[in-house]
Every structure is written in structure tokens, then in C-alpha cells.
């Protein structure tokens, strides 16, 4: 098969949602269509339940599941679909942010009762940074949800993206009748079912009385009024606007009832982008280029503490990946060869000999690879757009066992490379602060340091609001700033300068007082 053909049939995407909106359920239904699983209930939720916050067994189990469901590949109508799992629990949001750098598009699930929730907003911010195309699925129509127009307004307002409904619900909750497909001009009638899929009923003219026969007179009247309003208010759907991240097409349905899911999937394979060109430090790289290149977006330590090997997740961006080939590890400027590479098909893992742009391959690694690393056939370019985000909770690391200082340092370093948290080292006194997105991370770090490295540490809460990466066009001003704020200056893992701001108000004041200094909330600027 040619490279061009392999690229054109691939779709690599992620599903994002606030926890409980229905991501796991939708994932499962999509896999059912792909024939990748046989029955409902086979996809384990990768979320950590609240009651399990301090339950280690649960966290360890979760880590196992999250390797198994990190990437789910399946075929549907000759399209190879790679679905990348994004942990829903907000404490693992960093992991999700980075996974979003490896997808070409996303499907966003919104609960029609709750509307746009906080986690969805944050995830969309990340998508907006890269203009990732978004399809929106409004879920749980079998419940009494909010008015659909109101939901669409909320999406536009809170998520900073225009929407275009492609289907429309007919009533909701107990009286939910189904959806009308605005582009196919067909009715899909709702019957609660976990597996069955209803065929659409073609409607040539929405004013035809057959519509009344199917959904009742009042619902038909409402539908006609709604459709008229939609066609009047929303411009026609334009695929280019979707692909450039300006407009999100919207579907309505009920994932648990497998309703509206096939329509979503059929539209997805039709409009979602195949692997797209990506920026590097040198140039834009196209998937069709014959030479292989890719980057690492996720690292997962193996469960067995006796073996220190890890799985690095490689997103292939151009050319063909071949197991056993010698590739250039650009950061380390040396050749690297992987005799053991894994593909992810549904929940099976299998050895892979070759893989194509858009595919994700698991590489067994003993500590050479870090998140953000680029592999190529020789060109010294590095993929950009895989930033660290400013963490939200900070604690100082205190070593509790002087005999194990080396182990602690090594353990911390490796966990940071895995992306579990971010380490900031103060210029003064070399004090180390760990920053995380969610509090649960501290428990995971402490546990794993002990379990995998034999090191003991405690965390002392620090009064820090944000870590801001700083830069300035004027080196002298930057030096003056560093001198005046010495106690608050640290370095991140890549030795980049960071200002540790203690409060929002103080940060604002400092920003006003030092107009020559730029403050950044992601590490890439
Ligand atoms: P996630 O946290 O986003 O992965 O959400 P889940 O897929 O685990 O779903 C959360 C809950 O919502 C589960 O109890 C699902 O059964 C339920 N759910 C999912 N889809 C629907 C739906 O269409 N209608 C209703 N009523 N419940 C749903």
C-alpha cells in the first residue's frame, strides 16, 4: 500500500468531556461499530472515582487500565481510526492536554442537562491553541435537558467557537422522539436500545404530514419552527471552517442508547482530517514525506517496580515507521533502535513491524525518551507544540531519608520525565518545588517514590498561585527583574526561567510594574 493511501484512510482523534458526560459510553459504542469489541461494558472507564482518591490499589489498577485504553485502534468502513483516551479526572488533566497534541481532531461530549462544564472549558482552551477541529456531541437526550438553542449559545460563548447544528432533537427526556438530520433531511426515531441502530426515514419535505404521523402534530410543528430558525440564524455548514477550527458541527443523541452515534461516526469519517502537517523547529513537516518522523507525547512507567522499563507513546507524523530501524533521537543526538514496538488495536496490544502517519506506537524504553522528544531519519528538527502548562498546586519536596538522597533525585527526575508533575528548582538555596494540576498527583508521587525507588519524602504546601515562564526582548531588563525578584525565581526541567507568583493580585501588580517582561502560562512561547 502506498504512503498516500495509508495517510488518507487514517483518522486520529480524542474524545474530551467533563467527567460523567458520557465519554466512556460513547467510546464503547464507537468500538462496537468498529467491531473492535463484541459487547457493551467492555470498555473500562479510565476515571478514578472520588471515593478512590486515596485508595492505592485503585490507582494502581487505574494505571493498568490507562495503558490498555491509552490508544484504541479500530477499522470502520475502510477507515483506520485511532482513538486516544484522555483521562477525565481533572487531577490528570496535564496528561490529557499533552494527548491532545497528538490528535488531529476531537469529539467533545456535552451533557444536555449540565451544559458546558469547567473541565470542558479547559480542554477546549488547549484545542483552541492549535485550532484543532472539533465535533460536538450533545448527549443524554433521553433526559430532561436544557433548551437546545440555549445549549448552543452556551457552547459558543463559553468555548469560544461558532457552532452549526447538523442534527436537531425532537423533544427531550420522557417524550424524546428522535433527531432530524439537517443535511440528510431524514428523521431518526428514538427507541431506547443498547445495541440496535435505527435506519433513518427520508423526509423530502419537512412540511409533509408524514412527519406529523411519526412524531405527533405538536412536535412536528415545533420541529418546523426550529428548523426555520436554524436555517435563518446559522450559516450553511462549511467543512473548511470546521477544519480550521472556526466552526464546530453539532450532533444530538444518547450514547447509552446508541442513538445518534452512527450518524456521528459516519460524519466523522467523512469530514474529520486525516493526519495533518505539523510544525517543527526547522519547518513544517507533511505526513506524505517519505522519511519517517514522530514525537513522544506520553510516557507510562511499567507496573513492575523491579523492571525500570517504560512505554513511550510515539505519534508518527511523516513517512513509514519500521521496527528495528535506526532512528535519530534528536535531543540526545544519537541513534536509537527499537526492536520491540507495539501497536494498539482496541484492547489488544500486538507487535508492530511498520506503522504510518497518524498511528501511535508504544516503544519500550529504559530511560532514553522524554515527553516532547522527536525521532527522525536524520534531520535535526524538533516537533513543537507540546508545551508544559502552569500547574495549579505547589509543594516543596522535603527528603525524609538522608541515605536515599540519590534515589529521591533519580525518582523525581524520572517521574517528571513521565509527566506526572513538574519540578521547579529555586535559584536561591536550590529548594525544589513540585507543581501539579491536581492534588491526587502528590499521593501518586509519594507512593511511587517509595515503591519504585525506595525514597521517602514529604510535601510541604507552598503558597504559590502560578509558575510563569518569563522572557523579555531586553536582556538587561530581564536581569534587573531577576535581581529584584531573586527569591521567587526558579528553573524548570529544561533550565527555563520561571517566576513563582504568590497570588493573582501580586502577579498582576508585578506585571504592571515590569512592562518589559513577558509572563507565559505555558512553557512554549
Ligand atoms: P465519562 O465520565 O464521561 O466517561 O462518562 P460515562 O460514559 O462513564 O457516563 C457517565 C454516566 O452517564 C453513566 O452512568 C452512563 O451510563 C450515563 N450515560 C451515558 N450516556 C447516557 C445517555 O445518553 N443517557 C443517560 N440517561 N445516561 C447516560
Coordinates of C-alpha atoms and ligand atoms in Angstrom, one line a residue:
X1 CA 0.0 0.0 0.0
X2 CA 1.2 3.5 -0.8
X3 CA 2.0 6.1 1.8
X4 CA -0.6 8.4 0.4
X5 CA -3.3 5.7 0.7
X6 CA -2.3 4.8 4.2
X7 CA -2.5 8.5 5.2
X8 CA -5.8 9.2 3.6
X9 CA -7.5 6.4 5.4
X10 CA -6.4 7.4 8.9
X11 CA -8.3 9.4 11.5
X12 CA -6.6 10.1 14.8
X13 CA -8.7 11.8 17.4
X14 CA -9.6 12.1 21.1
X15 CA -12.9 12.4 22.9
X16 CA -13.0 15.2 25.5
X17 CA -15.6 15.9 28.1
X18 CA -16.2 16.8 31.7
X19 CA -16.3 13.6 33.8
X20 CA -19.7 11.9 33.6
X21 CA -20.9 13.5 30.4
X22 CA -20.6 10.1 28.7
X23 CA -17.1 9.8 27.2
X24 CA -16.6 6.2 28.2
X25 CA -20.0 5.2 27.0
X26 CA -19.5 6.9 23.6
X27 CA -16.1 5.3 23.3
X28 CA -17.6 1.9 23.8
X29 CA -20.4 2.5 21.2
X30 CA -17.8 3.6 18.7
X31 CA -15.8 0.5 19.3
X32 CA -18.9 -1.6 18.8
X33 CA -19.4 -0.1 15.4
X34 CA -15.8 -0.9 14.6
X35 CA -16.3 -4.5 15.6
X36 CA -13.4 -4.0 18.0
X37 CA -15.4 -5.2 20.9
X38 CA -18.3 -7.6 21.0
X39 CA -20.4 -6.4 23.9
X40 CA -21.3 -3.4 25.9
X41 CA -19.5 -2.9 29.2
X42 CA -16.1 -4.0 27.8
X43 CA -14.5 -0.6 28.0
X44 CA -13.3 0.2 31.4
X45 CA -13.7 3.7 32.5
X46 CA -10.3 5.3 32.9
X47 CA -11.6 7.7 35.5
X48 CA -10.7 7.5 39.2
X49 CA -13.8 7.6 41.3
X50 CA -13.9 10.2 44.0
X51 CA -14.1 7.6 46.8
X52 CA -10.9 6.1 45.5
X53 CA -8.8 9.2 46.0
X54 CA -6.6 7.6 48.5
X55 CA -7.1 4.0 47.5
X56 CA -3.7 2.8 46.2
X57 CA -4.9 -0.4 44.8
X58 CA -7.4 1.5 42.8
X59 CA -4.8 3.9 41.5
X60 CA -2.5 1.1 40.5
X61 CA -5.4 -0.7 38.8
X62 CA -6.2 2.6 37.0
X63 CA -2.7 2.8 35.8
X64 CA -3.0 -0.6 34.3
X65 CA -6.3 0.3 32.6
X66 CA -5.0 3.5 31.3
X67 CA -2.2 1.8 29.5
X68 CA -4.7 -0.7 28.0
X69 CA -7.0 2.1 26.8
X70 CA -4.5 4.7 26.0
X71 CA -4.9 4.2 22.4
X72 CA -7.7 2.2 20.8
X73 CA -7.3 1.5 17.1
X74 CA -10.1 0.1 15.0
X75 CA -11.4 -0.1 11.4
X76 CA -14.7 1.2 10.3
X77 CA -15.7 1.3 6.6
X78 CA -12.1 1.0 5.4
X79 CA -11.0 3.9 7.7
X80 CA -8.4 3.2 10.3
X81 CA -9.4 5.0 13.4
X82 CA -7.1 5.8 16.2
X83 CA -8.9 6.9 19.3
X84 CA -6.7 8.4 22.0
X85 CA -8.0 8.2 25.5
X86 CA -7.9 11.3 27.6
X87 CA -8.2 10.8 31.4
X88 CA -11.4 12.6 32.5
X89 CA -10.3 13.1 36.1
X90 CA -9.1 16.7 36.5
X91 CA -6.1 15.6 38.5
X92 CA -4.7 14.1 35.4
X93 CA -5.5 17.0 33.1
X94 CA -1.8 17.5 32.2
X95 CA -1.8 14.1 30.6
X96 CA -4.9 15.0 28.7
X97 CA -3.5 18.3 27.5
X98 CA -0.5 16.5 26.1
X99 CA -2.5 13.8 24.5
X100 CA -4.4 16.5 22.6
X101 CA -1.1 17.5 20.9
X102 CA -1.1 14.0 19.3
X103 CA -4.6 14.1 17.8
X104 CA -5.8 15.7 14.5
X105 CA -9.3 16.4 15.7
X106 CA -11.6 15.9 18.7
X107 CA -15.1 15.0 19.6
X108 CA -16.5 16.9 22.5
X109 CA -19.2 15.4 24.6
X110 CA -21.6 17.6 26.5
X111 CA -24.3 16.6 28.9
X112 CA -27.6 18.2 27.8
X113 CA -28.7 18.6 31.4
X114 CA -25.5 20.2 32.7
X115 CA -24.3 22.1 29.6
X116 CA -20.8 23.3 29.3
X117 CA -18.8 22.3 32.4
X118 CA -15.5 23.6 33.7
X119 CA -13.3 20.7 32.5
X120 CA -14.7 21.0 29.0
X121 CA -13.8 24.7 29.0
X122 CA -10.2 24.0 30.0
X123 CA -9.8 21.2 27.4
X124 CA -11.2 23.5 24.7
X125 CA -8.7 26.1 25.5
X126 CA -6.0 23.6 24.7
X127 CA -7.8 22.7 21.4
X128 CA -8.1 26.4 20.6
X129 CA -4.3 26.9 21.0
X130 CA -3.8 24.6 18.0
X131 CA -7.1 25.2 16.1
X132 CA -7.9 21.6 16.4
X133 CA -11.2 20.7 14.6
X134 CA -14.0 19.9 17.0
X135 CA -17.2 18.0 16.5
X136 CA -19.7 18.4 19.4
X137 CA -22.0 15.6 20.6
X138 CA -24.7 16.7 22.9
X139 CA -25.6 13.7 25.0
X140 CA -28.3 12.2 27.2
X141 CA -31.3 13.5 25.2
X142 CA -33.3 10.8 26.9
X143 CA -33.2 13.1 30.0
X144 CA -35.0 16.4 30.5
X145 CA -32.2 18.6 29.4
X146 CA -31.9 22.3 28.6
X147 CA -33.3 24.0 25.6
X148 CA -31.1 23.1 22.6
X149 CA -30.8 26.7 21.4
X150 CA -29.7 27.8 24.8
X151 CA -27.1 24.9 24.9
X152 CA -25.7 26.0 21.5
X153 CA -25.4 29.6 22.7
X154 CA -23.6 28.5 25.8
X155 CA -21.1 26.4 23.7
X156 CA -20.4 29.5 21.5
X157 CA -20.0 31.8 24.5
X158 CA -18.0 29.6 26.9
X159 CA -15.9 27.6 24.4
X160 CA -15.1 30.5 22.1
X161 CA -16.1 28.6 18.9
X162 CA -19.0 29.0 16.4
X163 CA -21.4 26.1 16.1
X164 CA -23.5 24.6 13.3
X165 CA -26.1 22.0 14.2
X166 CA -26.2 19.1 11.8
X167 CA -29.0 17.3 13.6
X168 CA -31.8 18.5 15.7
X169 CA -33.7 16.9 18.7
X170 CA -37.4 16.4 18.6
X171 CA -38.5 16.9 22.2
X172 CA -36.4 15.6 25.1
X173 CA -36.5 13.4 28.1
X174 CA -39.6 11.1 28.5
X175 CA -41.1 12.5 25.3
X176 CA -37.9 12.4 23.3
X177 CA -38.9 11.4 19.7
X178 CA -35.6 11.3 17.9
X179 CA -33.5 13.6 15.8
X180 CA -33.9 15.2 12.4
X181 CA -30.8 15.2 10.3
X182 CA -30.4 18.6 8.8
X183 CA -28.1 17.6 6.0
X184 CA -29.6 14.2 5.1
X185 CA -33.1 15.5 5.6
X186 CA -34.1 12.4 7.4
X187 CA -35.9 11.5 10.6
X188 CA -34.2 9.2 13.1
X189 CA -36.8 7.9 15.5
X190 CA -35.7 7.1 19.0
X191 CA -36.2 3.7 20.5
X192 CA -34.2 3.0 23.7
X193 CA -31.8 0.3 22.9
X194 CA -28.3 -0.6 23.9
X195 CA -27.2 -2.0 20.6
X196 CA -29.8 -1.6 17.8
X197 CA -29.4 1.1 15.3
X198 CA -32.5 2.6 13.6
X199 CA -32.4 3.4 9.9
X200 CA -33.2 7.0 9.1
X201 CA -36.5 7.8 7.4
X202 CA -36.0 10.1 4.4
X203 CA -38.2 13.2 4.5
X204 CA -38.3 15.1 1.2
X205 CA -40.3 18.0 2.6
X206 CA -40.4 18.8 6.3
X207 CA -43.9 20.1 5.8
X208 CA -45.1 16.7 4.7
X209 CA -47.7 15.3 7.0
X210 CA -45.8 12.1 7.4
X211 CA -43.7 14.0 9.9
X212 CA -46.8 14.6 12.0
X213 CA -47.6 10.8 11.7
X214 CA -44.2 9.9 13.1
X215 CA -43.6 12.4 15.8
X216 CA -47.0 13.9 16.6
X217 CA -48.6 17.2 15.5
X218 CA -47.1 19.4 18.1
X219 CA -43.6 18.1 17.9
X220 CA -43.8 18.4 14.1
X221 CA -44.9 22.0 14.4
X222 CA -42.1 22.7 16.8
X223 CA -39.5 21.0 14.6
X224 CA -40.6 23.1 11.5
X225 CA -40.3 26.3 13.5
X226 CA -36.9 25.2 14.9
X227 CA -35.5 24.2 11.5
X228 CA -36.6 27.5 10.0
X229 CA -34.9 29.4 12.8
X230 CA -31.7 27.3 12.4
X231 CA -31.5 27.8 8.7
X232 CA -32.1 31.5 9.3
X233 CA -29.6 32.0 12.1
X234 CA -26.7 29.7 11.3
X235 CA -24.8 29.9 8.0
X236 CA -24.6 26.7 5.9
X237 CA -22.1 24.2 7.2
X238 CA -18.7 24.7 5.6
X239 CA -16.1 21.9 6.0
X240 CA -13.2 24.3 5.6
X241 CA -14.4 26.3 8.6
X242 CA -14.6 23.1 10.6
X243 CA -11.1 22.0 9.6
X244 CA -9.6 25.4 10.5
X245 CA -11.2 25.1 14.0
X246 CA -13.6 28.0 13.4
X247 CA -16.9 26.1 13.5
X248 CA -18.0 23.0 15.4
X249 CA -20.7 20.9 13.8
X250 CA -23.1 19.7 16.5
X251 CA -25.0 16.4 16.8
X252 CA -27.6 15.4 19.4
X253 CA -28.1 11.9 20.8
X254 CA -28.0 9.4 23.6
X255 CA -24.8 7.4 23.9
X256 CA -26.1 4.9 26.3
X257 CA -29.0 4.1 24.0
X258 CA -26.6 4.0 21.0
X259 CA -28.7 6.8 19.5
X260 CA -27.2 9.3 17.1
X261 CA -23.8 7.6 17.4
X262 CA -23.6 6.0 14.0
X263 CA -24.6 9.3 12.4
X264 CA -21.8 11.0 14.3
X265 CA -19.3 8.3 13.3
X266 CA -20.3 8.4 9.6
X267 CA -20.0 12.2 9.5
X268 CA -16.7 12.0 11.4
X269 CA -15.0 9.7 8.9
X270 CA -16.3 11.9 6.1
X271 CA -15.2 15.3 7.4
X272 CA -12.5 14.7 10.1
X273 CA -9.0 15.4 8.9
X274 CA -6.5 12.7 8.0
X275 CA -3.0 13.3 9.6
X276 CA -2.2 16.9 9.1
X277 CA 1.2 18.7 8.6
X278 CA 3.0 19.6 11.8
X279 CA 5.4 22.4 12.8
X280 CA 9.0 21.7 13.9
X281 CA 11.8 24.0 14.9
X282 CA 13.0 23.9 11.3
X283 CA 10.0 23.7 9.1
X284 CA 6.5 22.4 8.5
X285 CA 6.6 18.6 8.0
X286 CA 4.0 16.9 5.8
X287 CA 2.8 13.3 6.5
X288 CA 3.4 12.4 2.9
X289 CA 7.2 13.0 3.2
X290 CA 9.0 9.7 2.6
X291 CA 11.2 10.0 5.6
X292 CA 9.9 8.9 9.0
X293 CA 9.5 11.3 11.8
X294 CA 7.4 11.5 15.0
X295 CA 7.3 12.6 18.6
X296 CA 6.8 11.3 22.1
X297 CA 3.7 12.7 23.8
X298 CA 3.2 10.3 26.7
X299 CA 5.4 8.0 28.9
X300 CA 4.0 5.3 31.0
X301 CA 6.1 3.5 33.6
X302 CA 5.5 -0.2 33.8
X303 CA 3.8 -1.6 36.8
X304 CA 6.6 -3.8 37.9
X305 CA 8.9 -1.9 40.2
X306 CA 11.7 -4.4 39.6
X307 CA 11.9 -3.5 36.0
X308 CA 12.5 0.1 35.2
X309 CA 11.3 0.0 31.6
X310 CA 8.6 2.3 30.4
X311 CA 6.4 2.6 27.4
X312 CA 6.8 5.7 25.4
X313 CA 3.9 6.7 23.1
X314 CA 5.1 7.8 19.7
X315 CA 2.9 9.7 17.3
X316 CA 4.0 9.1 13.8
X317 CA 4.0 12.4 11.7
X318 CA 5.6 11.5 8.4
X319 CA 6.9 8.6 6.4
X320 CA 6.8 4.9 7.5
X321 CA 8.0 3.7 10.9
X322 CA 9.8 0.4 10.7
X323 CA 10.6 -1.7 13.8
X324 CA 14.3 -2.4 14.1
X325 CA 15.4 0.6 12.0
X326 CA 18.0 3.0 13.4
X327 CA 16.5 6.5 14.0
X328 CA 17.9 9.7 15.2
X329 CA 17.0 10.7 18.8
X330 CA 17.3 14.4 18.1
X331 CA 17.7 15.7 21.7
X332 CA 20.4 13.2 22.5
X333 CA 21.9 13.5 19.1
X334 CA 22.4 9.8 18.8
X335 CA 21.0 6.8 17.0
X336 CA 18.3 4.7 18.7
X337 CA 16.8 1.4 17.6
X338 CA 13.6 -0.2 18.9
X339 CA 13.3 -4.0 18.5
X340 CA 10.2 -4.0 20.5
X341 CA 7.3 -1.8 19.3
X342 CA 3.6 -2.2 20.0
X343 CA 0.5 -1.3 18.1
X344 CA -2.8 -0.7 19.9
X345 CA -5.7 -2.4 18.3
X346 CA -8.8 -2.0 20.5
X347 CA -7.7 -3.6 23.8
X348 CA -5.1 -5.9 22.4
X349 CA -1.6 -5.0 22.1
X350 CA 0.4 -6.6 19.3
X351 CA 3.9 -6.3 18.0
X352 CA 4.1 -4.0 15.0
X353 CA 6.6 -4.1 12.2
X354 CA 5.5 -1.0 10.4
X355 CA 3.3 2.0 11.1
X356 CA 2.1 5.1 9.3
X357 CA 1.4 8.7 9.9
X358 CA -1.4 9.1 12.4
X359 CA -0.6 5.9 14.1
X360 CA 0.5 5.6 17.7
X361 CA 3.2 3.1 18.5
X362 CA 4.3 2.0 22.0
X363 CA 8.1 1.9 22.4
X364 CA 9.8 0.0 25.2
X365 CA 12.4 2.3 26.7
X366 CA 14.8 2.1 29.6
X367 CA 15.0 5.9 30.2
X368 CA 16.2 7.5 27.0
X369 CA 13.0 9.1 26.0
X370 CA 11.2 12.1 27.4
X371 CA 7.9 13.7 26.6
X372 CA 8.4 16.1 23.6
X373 CA 11.3 14.1 22.2
X374 CA 11.5 13.8 18.4
X375 CA 12.7 10.8 16.4
X376 CA 13.7 11.3 12.7
X377 CA 15.6 9.6 9.9
X378 CA 18.4 12.1 10.4
X379 CA 17.0 15.6 10.2
X380 CA 17.7 17.6 13.4
X381 CA 14.3 19.1 13.8
X382 CA 12.1 19.0 16.9
X383 CA 8.3 18.9 16.9
X384 CA 6.9 22.0 18.6
X385 CA 3.5 22.5 20.3
X386 CA 4.0 20.0 23.2
X387 CA 4.1 22.5 26.0
X388 CA 4.0 22.2 29.8
X389 CA 1.2 24.1 31.4
X390 CA 1.4 26.1 34.5
X391 CA 0.5 23.8 37.4
X392 CA -2.1 24.9 39.9
X393 CA -0.9 23.4 43.2
X394 CA 2.7 23.6 44.5
X395 CA 4.5 21.8 47.3
X396 CA 8.1 21.8 48.5
X397 CA 9.8 18.4 48.5
X398 CA 11.5 17.5 51.8
X399 CA 13.8 14.5 51.8
X400 CA 13.0 12.2 54.8
X401 CA 15.8 9.8 54.4
X402 CA 19.3 11.2 54.0
X403 CA 20.7 7.8 53.0
X404 CA 18.4 7.8 49.9
X405 CA 19.1 11.3 48.5
X406 CA 20.3 9.9 45.2
X407 CA 17.3 7.6 44.8
X408 CA 15.0 10.5 45.6
X409 CA 16.6 12.7 42.9
X410 CA 16.6 10.0 40.4
X411 CA 13.0 9.0 41.1
X412 CA 11.8 12.6 41.0
X413 CA 13.6 13.2 37.7
X414 CA 12.1 10.1 36.1
X415 CA 8.6 10.8 37.4
X416 CA 8.9 14.3 36.0
X417 CA 10.0 12.9 32.6
X418 CA 6.9 10.8 32.6
X419 CA 5.0 14.0 33.0
X420 CA 3.5 13.1 36.4
X421 CA 4.3 16.6 37.7
X422 CA 6.6 19.5 37.1
X423 CA 9.7 20.2 39.1
X424 CA 10.9 23.8 39.7
X425 CA 14.3 24.4 41.4
X426 CA 14.7 27.7 43.0
X427 CA 17.8 29.7 42.1
X428 CA 18.4 30.6 45.7
X429 CA 19.1 27.7 48.0
X430 CA 18.2 25.1 45.3
X431 CA 14.9 24.4 47.0
X432 CA 12.7 22.0 45.0
X433 CA 9.1 22.6 44.4
X434 CA 6.7 20.2 42.7
X435 CA 3.8 21.6 40.8
X436 CA 0.8 19.6 39.8
X437 CA -2.6 20.1 38.2
X438 CA -4.5 18.0 40.7
X439 CA -3.8 17.2 44.4
X440 CA -4.1 13.4 43.8
X441 CA -0.7 13.6 41.9
X442 CA 1.2 14.2 45.2
X443 CA -0.1 11.0 46.6
X444 CA 0.8 9.2 43.5
X445 CA 4.3 10.6 43.5
X446 CA 4.9 9.9 47.2
X447 CA 3.7 6.3 46.8
X448 CA 5.7 5.7 43.6
X449 CA 8.9 7.2 45.0
X450 CA 8.7 4.8 47.9
X451 CA 7.5 1.8 45.9
X452 CA 9.8 2.1 42.9
X453 CA 12.8 4.0 44.2
X454 CA 12.9 3.3 47.9
X455 CA 12.9 7.0 48.7
X456 CA 10.9 8.8 51.3
X457 CA 9.8 12.4 51.1
X458 CA 7.2 14.7 52.4
X459 CA 5.5 17.6 50.8
X460 CA 5.1 21.0 52.4
X461 CA 2.4 23.2 51.0
X462 CA 3.7 26.3 49.3
X463 CA 1.8 29.5 48.9
X464 CA 2.1 29.8 45.1
X465 CA -0.6 30.9 42.7
X466 CA 1.2 30.2 39.4
X467 CA 4.5 29.4 37.8
X468 CA 5.1 31.8 34.9
X469 CA 7.7 31.3 32.3
X470 CA 9.4 34.6 31.8
X471 CA 11.2 36.2 28.8
X472 CA 12.0 39.7 27.6
X473 CA 13.2 41.3 24.4
X474 CA 15.5 43.3 26.6
X475 CA 18.1 41.1 28.3
X476 CA 19.1 43.9 30.7
X477 CA 15.5 44.4 31.9
X478 CA 15.2 40.6 32.4
X479 CA 18.4 40.6 34.5
X480 CA 17.0 43.6 36.6
X481 CA 13.8 41.7 37.1
X482 CA 15.6 38.5 38.2
X483 CA 17.7 40.6 40.6
X484 CA 14.8 42.3 42.2
X485 CA 12.7 39.1 42.5
X486 CA 15.5 36.6 43.4
X487 CA 13.6 34.7 46.0
X488 CA 10.9 33.9 43.5
X489 CA 12.9 32.8 40.5
X490 CA 13.2 29.1 39.7
X491 CA 14.2 26.9 36.8
X492 CA 12.1 24.2 35.2
X493 CA 13.4 20.8 34.0
X494 CA 14.8 22.4 30.8
X495 CA 16.5 25.1 32.7
X496 CA 14.0 27.7 31.6
X497 CA 13.4 30.7 33.8
X498 CA 10.2 30.7 35.9
X499 CA 8.7 33.3 38.1
X500 CA 6.8 31.8 41.1
X501 CA 3.9 34.2 41.7
X502 CA 2.3 34.0 45.1
X503 CA -1.1 35.4 44.4
X504 CA -3.2 36.6 41.5
X505 CA -3.2 40.2 42.7
X506 CA 0.5 40.2 43.2
X507 CA 1.2 38.8 39.8
X508 CA -1.0 41.5 38.3
X509 CA 1.0 44.1 40.2
X510 CA 4.3 42.7 39.1
X511 CA 3.1 42.5 35.5
X512 CA 2.1 46.2 35.7
X513 CA 5.4 47.2 37.3
X514 CA 7.6 45.4 34.8
X515 CA 6.1 46.0 31.4
X516 CA 9.2 44.8 29.6
X517 CA 8.9 41.3 31.0
X518 CA 6.6 38.8 29.3
X519 CA 4.8 36.3 31.5
X520 CA 3.8 33.0 29.9
X521 CA 1.4 30.3 31.3
X522 CA 2.8 27.5 29.1
X523 CA 6.4 26.6 28.6
X524 CA 6.3 27.2 24.8
X525 CA 6.1 30.7 23.6
Ligands
LIG1 P1 -17.5 9.7 31.4 O1 -17.1 10.1 32.8 O2 -17.6 11.0 30.6 O3 -16.6 8.7 30.8 O4 -19.0 9.2 31.5 P2 -19.6 7.7 31.4 O5 -19.6 7.3 30.0 O6 -19.0 6.9 32.4 O7 -21.1 8.1 31.8 C1 -21.5 8.6 33.0 C2 -22.9 8.1 33.3 O8 -23.8 8.7 32.4 C3 -23.0 6.6 33.3 O9 -23.8 6.2 34.4 C4 -23.7 6.4 32.0 O10 -24.5 5.2 31.9 C5 -24.6 7.6 31.8 N1 -24.9 7.9 30.5 C6 -24.1 7.9 29.4 N2 -24.8 8.3 28.3 C7 -26.1 8.5 28.6 C8 -27.3 8.8 27.9 O11 -27.3 9.0 26.7 N3 -28.4 8.9 28.7 C9 -28.4 8.7 30.0 N4 -29.6 8.9 30.7 N5 -27.3 8.4 30.7 C10 -26.1 8.3 30.0

